[in-house]
């Protein structure tokens, strides 16, 4: 009897230990990230004041375009040249897509194969305005904080996501800014419960577990390369099935002790198997110099037909969201000197002091002329 009880107790004890181990494994039981590591990442990020990058993209997939689009919900395999530039006042993202097959959906939701010609999608922000255009083409759109349909224009770049670099989009909503910061370092440390998994002399690993969405994110950060991100892995819980990954390699030392990877890779998975791999290679880079402003600044070319959302009121924004009606928005064409021509073919000068004074002078002369005319008519009666 005593032997039976002891045996039962031993089995129960082992079962209890297994439960404890499973609970520890499933919980985020790692240590808090030390402030010294967070400070190093923050100091590394603060050294990047302005940046221009020209990046080559090439995407490969084991699937043909139709199946690839169904699995990933992407229209095309991303191939072309990306340009990203920013300084404290300007931001620009442009991507020149090569001619390629795409698989858009028709009205019934079925995908079909088409050929997309080479084109460039460009968006730029400066002086409180955001300008968008597809080139070659002459149809432009302008937004402001009053009506802004984007979250963060530089987050469109896979390279920026791979590096977890946050650049504040001045026109984005506060909610959009918070969402962007949750994917960047060091910003995510103050928004998410990131934990330190391990650390050695060359690198350290931090992770975040979201039980609600059954996702775990693991960051590997290099001490050797200026506390830049080496890898980011997204896993599905509880089986840690891979969802997507970013890889940064070929780190090079730029000015002011700033390291950046000259190669990066974005991997997507479907049911644990690789569905696509996007390879990125930096072709040109400029850091913390005046030339960055030249790359980041953008003006609509003469002949561009612009639809202007910048003056939309909150009430009009609600109307647009509800009805998609934009017929009331101002539309104009950019003239050769940069001025604008509205729909009634009236010249509207560029807003600069000399044009404003010219308008005032013309109006004063017009008033004086009318006064002189009426005085003359009065005297002749």
Coordinates of C-alpha atoms in Angstrom, one line a residue:
X1 CA 0.0 0.0 0.0
X2 CA 2.8 2.4 0.9
X3 CA 4.6 1.5 -2.3
X4 CA 1.5 2.2 -4.3
X5 CA 1.0 5.6 -2.6
X6 CA 4.6 6.6 -3.2
X7 CA 4.4 5.6 -6.8
X8 CA 1.2 7.6 -7.3
X9 CA 2.7 10.6 -5.6
X10 CA 5.8 10.3 -7.8
X11 CA 3.6 10.2 -11.0
X12 CA 1.6 13.2 -9.8
X13 CA 4.8 15.1 -8.9
X14 CA 6.2 14.4 -12.4
X15 CA 2.9 15.5 -14.0
X16 CA 3.0 18.7 -11.9
X17 CA 6.6 19.4 -13.0
X18 CA 5.6 19.0 -16.7
X19 CA 2.7 21.4 -16.3
X20 CA 5.1 24.0 -14.7
X21 CA 7.6 23.6 -17.5
X22 CA 4.9 24.0 -20.1
X23 CA 3.6 27.1 -18.3
X24 CA 7.0 28.6 -18.2
X25 CA 7.7 27.8 -21.8
X26 CA 4.3 29.3 -23.0
X27 CA 4.7 32.4 -20.8
X28 CA 6.9 35.3 -21.6
X29 CA 9.2 34.6 -18.7
X30 CA 12.3 36.2 -20.0
X31 CA 14.0 39.2 -18.3
X32 CA 13.2 42.8 -18.8
X33 CA 15.4 44.5 -21.4
X34 CA 18.1 46.5 -19.6
X35 CA 18.0 50.3 -20.1
X36 CA 21.6 50.2 -21.2
X37 CA 20.7 48.2 -24.3
X38 CA 17.7 50.4 -25.1
X39 CA 19.9 53.5 -24.7
X40 CA 22.4 52.1 -27.1
X41 CA 19.8 51.5 -29.8
X42 CA 18.3 55.0 -29.2
X43 CA 21.8 56.6 -29.5
X44 CA 22.4 54.7 -32.7
X45 CA 19.1 55.9 -34.2
X46 CA 19.7 59.5 -33.2
X47 CA 22.8 59.6 -35.3
X48 CA 20.7 59.3 -38.5
X49 CA 19.5 62.9 -39.2
X50 CA 18.9 62.6 -42.9
X51 CA 19.3 59.7 -45.3
X52 CA 19.0 58.9 -49.0
X53 CA 19.0 55.4 -50.3
X54 CA 18.7 53.9 -53.8
X55 CA 17.8 50.2 -53.5
X56 CA 17.5 47.3 -56.0
X57 CA 14.6 44.9 -55.4
X58 CA 14.2 41.4 -56.8
X59 CA 11.5 39.0 -55.7
X60 CA 11.4 35.3 -56.3
X61 CA 8.7 32.7 -55.7
X62 CA 8.3 29.0 -56.3
X63 CA 4.7 29.7 -57.5
X64 CA 3.4 31.2 -60.7
X65 CA 2.0 34.7 -60.5
X66 CA -1.7 33.6 -60.2
X67 CA -1.1 31.2 -57.3
X68 CA 1.3 33.6 -55.7
X69 CA -1.3 36.4 -55.7
X70 CA -3.9 34.1 -54.2
X71 CA -1.5 33.0 -51.4
X72 CA 0.0 36.4 -50.6
X73 CA -2.6 38.9 -51.8
X74 CA 0.1 40.7 -53.7
X75 CA -0.5 41.7 -57.3
X76 CA 3.1 41.2 -58.5
X77 CA 6.5 39.9 -57.7
X78 CA 8.2 43.2 -56.6
X79 CA 11.1 44.0 -58.9
X80 CA 12.6 47.5 -59.6
X81 CA 14.4 50.4 -58.0
X82 CA 13.3 52.1 -54.8
X83 CA 14.4 55.6 -53.7
X84 CA 13.8 56.6 -50.1
X85 CA 15.0 60.0 -48.7
X86 CA 14.2 62.1 -45.6
X87 CA 15.5 64.9 -43.5
X88 CA 13.7 66.8 -40.6
X89 CA 11.5 68.7 -43.1
X90 CA 11.1 66.4 -46.1
X91 CA 10.2 62.8 -46.9
X92 CA 10.0 60.9 -50.2
X93 CA 9.3 57.4 -51.3
X94 CA 9.4 56.4 -55.0
X95 CA 9.4 52.9 -56.6
X96 CA 10.1 52.3 -60.2
X97 CA 8.3 49.0 -61.1
X98 CA 9.7 47.0 -64.0
X99 CA 7.3 45.7 -66.7
X100 CA 5.8 42.5 -65.2
X101 CA 2.8 40.2 -65.0
X102 CA 0.2 41.1 -62.4
X103 CA -2.9 39.3 -61.1
X104 CA -5.6 41.8 -60.2
X105 CA -9.1 40.9 -59.2
X106 CA -12.1 41.5 -61.4
X107 CA -15.5 42.7 -60.1
X108 CA -16.5 39.1 -59.1
X109 CA -13.3 38.8 -57.1
X110 CA -11.6 36.4 -59.5
X111 CA -8.0 37.0 -60.4
X112 CA -6.8 37.4 -64.0
X113 CA -3.3 37.8 -65.5
X114 CA -2.3 41.1 -67.1
X115 CA 0.9 42.8 -68.1
X116 CA 1.8 45.9 -66.2
X117 CA 4.1 48.3 -68.1
X118 CA 7.1 49.9 -66.4
X119 CA 5.9 52.8 -64.1
X120 CA 6.9 54.7 -61.0
X121 CA 4.8 55.4 -58.0
X122 CA 5.9 58.5 -56.1
X123 CA 4.8 60.2 -52.9
X124 CA 6.5 63.1 -51.1
X125 CA 5.8 65.2 -48.1
X126 CA 7.0 68.7 -47.3
X127 CA 5.6 72.0 -45.9
X128 CA 2.5 70.3 -44.6
X129 CA 1.5 68.9 -48.0
X130 CA 1.7 65.4 -49.5
X131 CA 2.0 65.0 -53.3
X132 CA 1.4 61.8 -55.2
X133 CA 1.7 60.8 -58.8
X134 CA 2.3 57.8 -61.1
X135 CA 4.9 58.3 -63.8
X136 CA 4.8 58.5 -66.7
X137 CA 1.6 60.4 -66.3
X138 CA 0.2 63.8 -65.4
X139 CA -2.5 63.0 -62.8
X140 CA -1.4 64.3 -59.4
X141 CA -3.1 64.2 -56.0
X142 CA -2.3 66.5 -53.0
X143 CA -3.2 65.8 -49.4
X144 CA -2.7 67.6 -46.1
X145 CA -3.4 66.7 -42.5
X146 CA -7.0 67.6 -43.0
X147 CA -7.4 64.5 -45.3
X148 CA -4.6 62.0 -45.3
X149 CA -5.2 58.3 -46.4
X150 CA -1.8 57.0 -45.5
X151 CA -0.2 55.6 -42.3
X152 CA 3.5 56.2 -42.8
X153 CA 4.9 56.7 -46.3
X154 CA 8.4 55.4 -45.4
X155 CA 7.0 52.2 -43.9
X156 CA 6.2 51.2 -47.5
X157 CA 9.9 50.3 -47.8
X158 CA 10.8 46.7 -47.0
X159 CA 14.3 48.0 -46.3
X160 CA 13.1 50.4 -43.6
X161 CA 10.9 47.6 -42.0
X162 CA 13.9 45.3 -42.0
X163 CA 16.0 47.9 -40.2
X164 CA 13.1 48.8 -37.8
X165 CA 13.8 52.5 -38.5
X166 CA 11.0 54.9 -37.5
X167 CA 10.7 58.3 -39.3
X168 CA 7.8 60.4 -38.0
X169 CA 5.2 61.2 -40.7
X170 CA 3.9 64.7 -39.8
X171 CA 0.6 64.2 -41.6
X172 CA -0.3 60.8 -40.1
X173 CA -2.9 60.4 -37.4
X174 CA -1.7 59.7 -33.8
X175 CA -3.1 56.1 -34.1
X176 CA -1.1 55.5 -37.3
X177 CA 2.0 56.9 -35.6
X178 CA 1.6 54.5 -32.7
X179 CA 1.0 51.5 -35.0
X180 CA 4.2 52.4 -36.9
X181 CA 6.2 52.7 -33.7
X182 CA 5.2 49.3 -32.5
X183 CA 7.3 47.9 -35.4
X184 CA 10.4 50.0 -34.9
X185 CA 13.2 50.2 -32.3
X186 CA 13.7 51.8 -29.8
X187 CA 10.1 53.1 -30.0
X188 CA 8.5 49.6 -29.4
X189 CA 10.2 49.3 -26.0
X190 CA 7.9 51.8 -24.5
X191 CA 4.8 50.4 -26.3
X192 CA 5.2 46.7 -26.1
X193 CA 6.2 44.2 -23.4
X194 CA 9.5 43.2 -25.1
X195 CA 11.7 40.8 -23.2
X196 CA 15.4 39.9 -23.3
X197 CA 15.8 36.3 -24.3
X198 CA 19.6 36.1 -24.4
X199 CA 22.7 38.3 -24.7
X200 CA 26.4 37.8 -25.5
X201 CA 29.3 40.0 -26.5
X202 CA 28.2 40.2 -30.2
X203 CA 24.4 40.5 -30.1
X204 CA 21.3 40.2 -28.0
X205 CA 17.8 38.8 -28.7
X206 CA 14.5 40.4 -27.6
X207 CA 11.0 39.1 -28.2
X208 CA 7.4 40.1 -27.9
X209 CA 4.4 37.7 -27.6
X210 CA 0.9 38.8 -28.5
X211 CA -1.5 36.2 -27.1
X212 CA -4.6 37.9 -28.6
X213 CA -3.3 37.5 -32.2
X214 CA -1.2 34.3 -31.5
X215 CA 2.0 35.9 -32.8
X216 CA 5.5 36.1 -31.5
X217 CA 8.2 38.5 -32.8
X218 CA 11.9 37.9 -32.3
X219 CA 14.5 40.6 -32.9
X220 CA 18.2 39.9 -33.1
X221 CA 20.3 43.1 -32.6
X222 CA 24.0 43.4 -33.3
X223 CA 26.3 45.1 -30.9
X224 CA 29.2 44.7 -33.4
X225 CA 27.3 46.8 -36.1
X226 CA 26.3 49.8 -34.0
X227 CA 23.2 48.2 -32.4
X228 CA 21.4 47.7 -35.7
X229 CA 18.8 45.1 -36.3
X230 CA 20.1 41.9 -37.9
X231 CA 16.9 39.8 -38.1
X232 CA 13.2 40.0 -37.4
X233 CA 11.1 36.9 -37.3
X234 CA 7.3 36.6 -37.0
X235 CA 5.9 33.3 -35.8
X236 CA 2.4 31.9 -35.3
X237 CA 1.6 30.5 -31.9
X238 CA 1.5 28.0 -30.3
X239 CA 3.6 25.9 -32.8
X240 CA 6.0 28.7 -33.7
X241 CA 5.2 28.3 -37.4
X242 CA 7.0 31.0 -39.4
X243 CA 4.9 33.8 -40.9
X244 CA 7.6 36.2 -42.3
X245 CA 11.2 37.2 -41.7
X246 CA 13.6 40.1 -42.4
X247 CA 17.3 39.5 -42.7
X248 CA 20.0 42.2 -42.9
X249 CA 23.6 41.5 -44.0
X250 CA 26.7 43.1 -45.5
X251 CA 26.9 45.8 -42.8
X252 CA 29.1 48.8 -43.7
X253 CA 30.3 51.6 -41.5
X254 CA 29.2 55.1 -42.7
X255 CA 30.1 58.4 -41.2
X256 CA 29.5 59.3 -37.6
X257 CA 29.7 55.6 -36.5
X258 CA 26.5 54.7 -38.3
X259 CA 26.3 51.1 -39.6
X260 CA 23.8 50.2 -42.3
X261 CA 23.2 46.9 -44.1
X262 CA 23.9 47.0 -47.9
X263 CA 21.9 43.8 -48.3
X264 CA 18.5 42.7 -46.9
X265 CA 15.9 40.1 -47.5
X266 CA 12.2 39.8 -46.8
X267 CA 10.8 36.2 -46.7
X268 CA 7.1 35.3 -46.7
X269 CA 5.7 31.9 -45.7
X270 CA 2.5 30.1 -46.4
X271 CA 1.7 27.1 -44.2
X272 CA 5.3 27.1 -43.0
X273 CA 6.7 27.0 -46.5
X274 CA 8.5 29.9 -48.3
X275 CA 6.1 31.6 -50.7
X276 CA 8.4 34.4 -51.7
X277 CA 11.8 36.0 -51.1
X278 CA 12.5 39.6 -51.8
X279 CA 16.2 40.5 -52.1
X280 CA 17.3 44.1 -51.5
X281 CA 20.7 45.6 -52.5
X282 CA 21.7 49.2 -51.6
X283 CA 23.1 50.9 -54.7
X284 CA 23.6 54.4 -53.4
X285 CA 23.6 56.0 -50.0
X286 CA 24.0 59.5 -48.6
X287 CA 23.9 60.2 -44.9
X288 CA 23.6 63.4 -42.9
X289 CA 24.5 65.8 -45.7
X290 CA 22.8 68.7 -47.6
X291 CA 22.4 66.5 -50.8
X292 CA 19.6 64.5 -49.1
X293 CA 17.2 67.5 -49.4
X294 CA 17.8 67.5 -53.1
X295 CA 16.7 63.9 -53.3
X296 CA 13.7 64.3 -50.9
X297 CA 12.2 67.4 -52.5
X298 CA 9.5 67.1 -55.2
X299 CA 7.4 69.5 -57.3
X300 CA 4.7 68.6 -59.8
X301 CA 6.0 69.0 -63.3
X302 CA 4.3 71.5 -65.7
X303 CA 1.2 70.0 -67.3
X304 CA 0.3 67.9 -64.2
X305 CA -3.4 67.9 -63.5
X306 CA -3.9 68.0 -59.7
X307 CA -6.8 67.0 -57.6
X308 CA -6.4 69.0 -54.3
X309 CA -7.6 67.4 -51.0
X310 CA -5.5 69.7 -48.9
X311 CA -8.4 72.0 -48.0
X312 CA -10.9 69.3 -47.1
X313 CA -12.8 70.0 -43.9
X314 CA -13.7 67.3 -41.3
X315 CA -17.3 67.4 -42.5
X316 CA -16.2 67.0 -46.2
X317 CA -13.8 64.2 -45.2
X318 CA -16.8 62.3 -43.7
X319 CA -18.7 62.9 -46.9
X320 CA -15.9 61.5 -49.0
X321 CA -15.6 58.4 -46.8
X322 CA -19.3 57.8 -47.0
X323 CA -20.0 58.5 -50.6
X324 CA -16.6 58.5 -52.4
X325 CA -17.8 61.7 -54.0
X326 CA -14.9 64.1 -54.8
X327 CA -16.5 66.2 -57.5
X328 CA -16.5 69.3 -55.3
X329 CA -12.7 69.2 -54.9
X330 CA -10.6 71.9 -56.6
X331 CA -8.8 70.7 -59.7
X332 CA -6.0 72.6 -61.6
X333 CA -3.1 72.2 -63.9
X334 CA 0.5 73.2 -63.2
X335 CA 1.7 75.9 -65.6
X336 CA 5.2 76.2 -67.1
X337 CA 6.3 78.7 -64.4
X338 CA 4.9 76.6 -61.5
X339 CA 1.8 78.6 -61.2
X340 CA -1.6 76.9 -61.5
X341 CA -4.5 77.1 -63.9
X342 CA -7.9 76.2 -62.6
X343 CA -10.7 74.6 -64.5
X344 CA -11.9 78.1 -65.8
X345 CA -8.4 78.6 -67.3
X346 CA -7.6 81.4 -64.9
X347 CA -4.0 81.9 -64.0
X348 CA -3.3 81.6 -60.3
X349 CA 0.2 82.8 -59.4
X350 CA 2.5 80.9 -57.1
X351 CA 2.2 82.1 -53.5
X352 CA 5.2 84.3 -53.0
X353 CA 5.5 87.9 -51.7
X354 CA 6.2 89.4 -55.2
X355 CA 3.1 87.8 -56.6
X356 CA 1.0 88.9 -53.6
X357 CA 2.2 92.5 -54.0
X358 CA 1.5 92.4 -57.7
X359 CA -2.1 91.4 -57.1
X360 CA -2.5 94.1 -54.5
X361 CA -1.0 96.7 -56.9
X362 CA -3.3 95.6 -59.8
X363 CA -6.4 95.8 -57.5
X364 CA -5.4 99.3 -56.3
X365 CA -4.8 100.6 -59.8
X366 CA -8.2 99.1 -60.8
X367 CA -10.0 100.8 -58.0
X368 CA -8.3 104.2 -58.8
X369 CA -9.1 103.8 -62.4
X370 CA -12.8 103.2 -61.6
X371 CA -12.9 106.2 -59.3
X372 CA -11.3 108.4 -62.0
X373 CA -13.8 107.1 -64.5
X374 CA -16.8 107.9 -62.3
X375 CA -15.5 111.4 -61.5
X376 CA -15.0 112.1 -65.2
X377 CA -18.6 110.9 -66.0
X378 CA -19.9 113.1 -63.2
X379 CA -18.1 116.2 -64.5
X380 CA -19.3 115.7 -68.0
X381 CA -23.0 115.6 -67.0

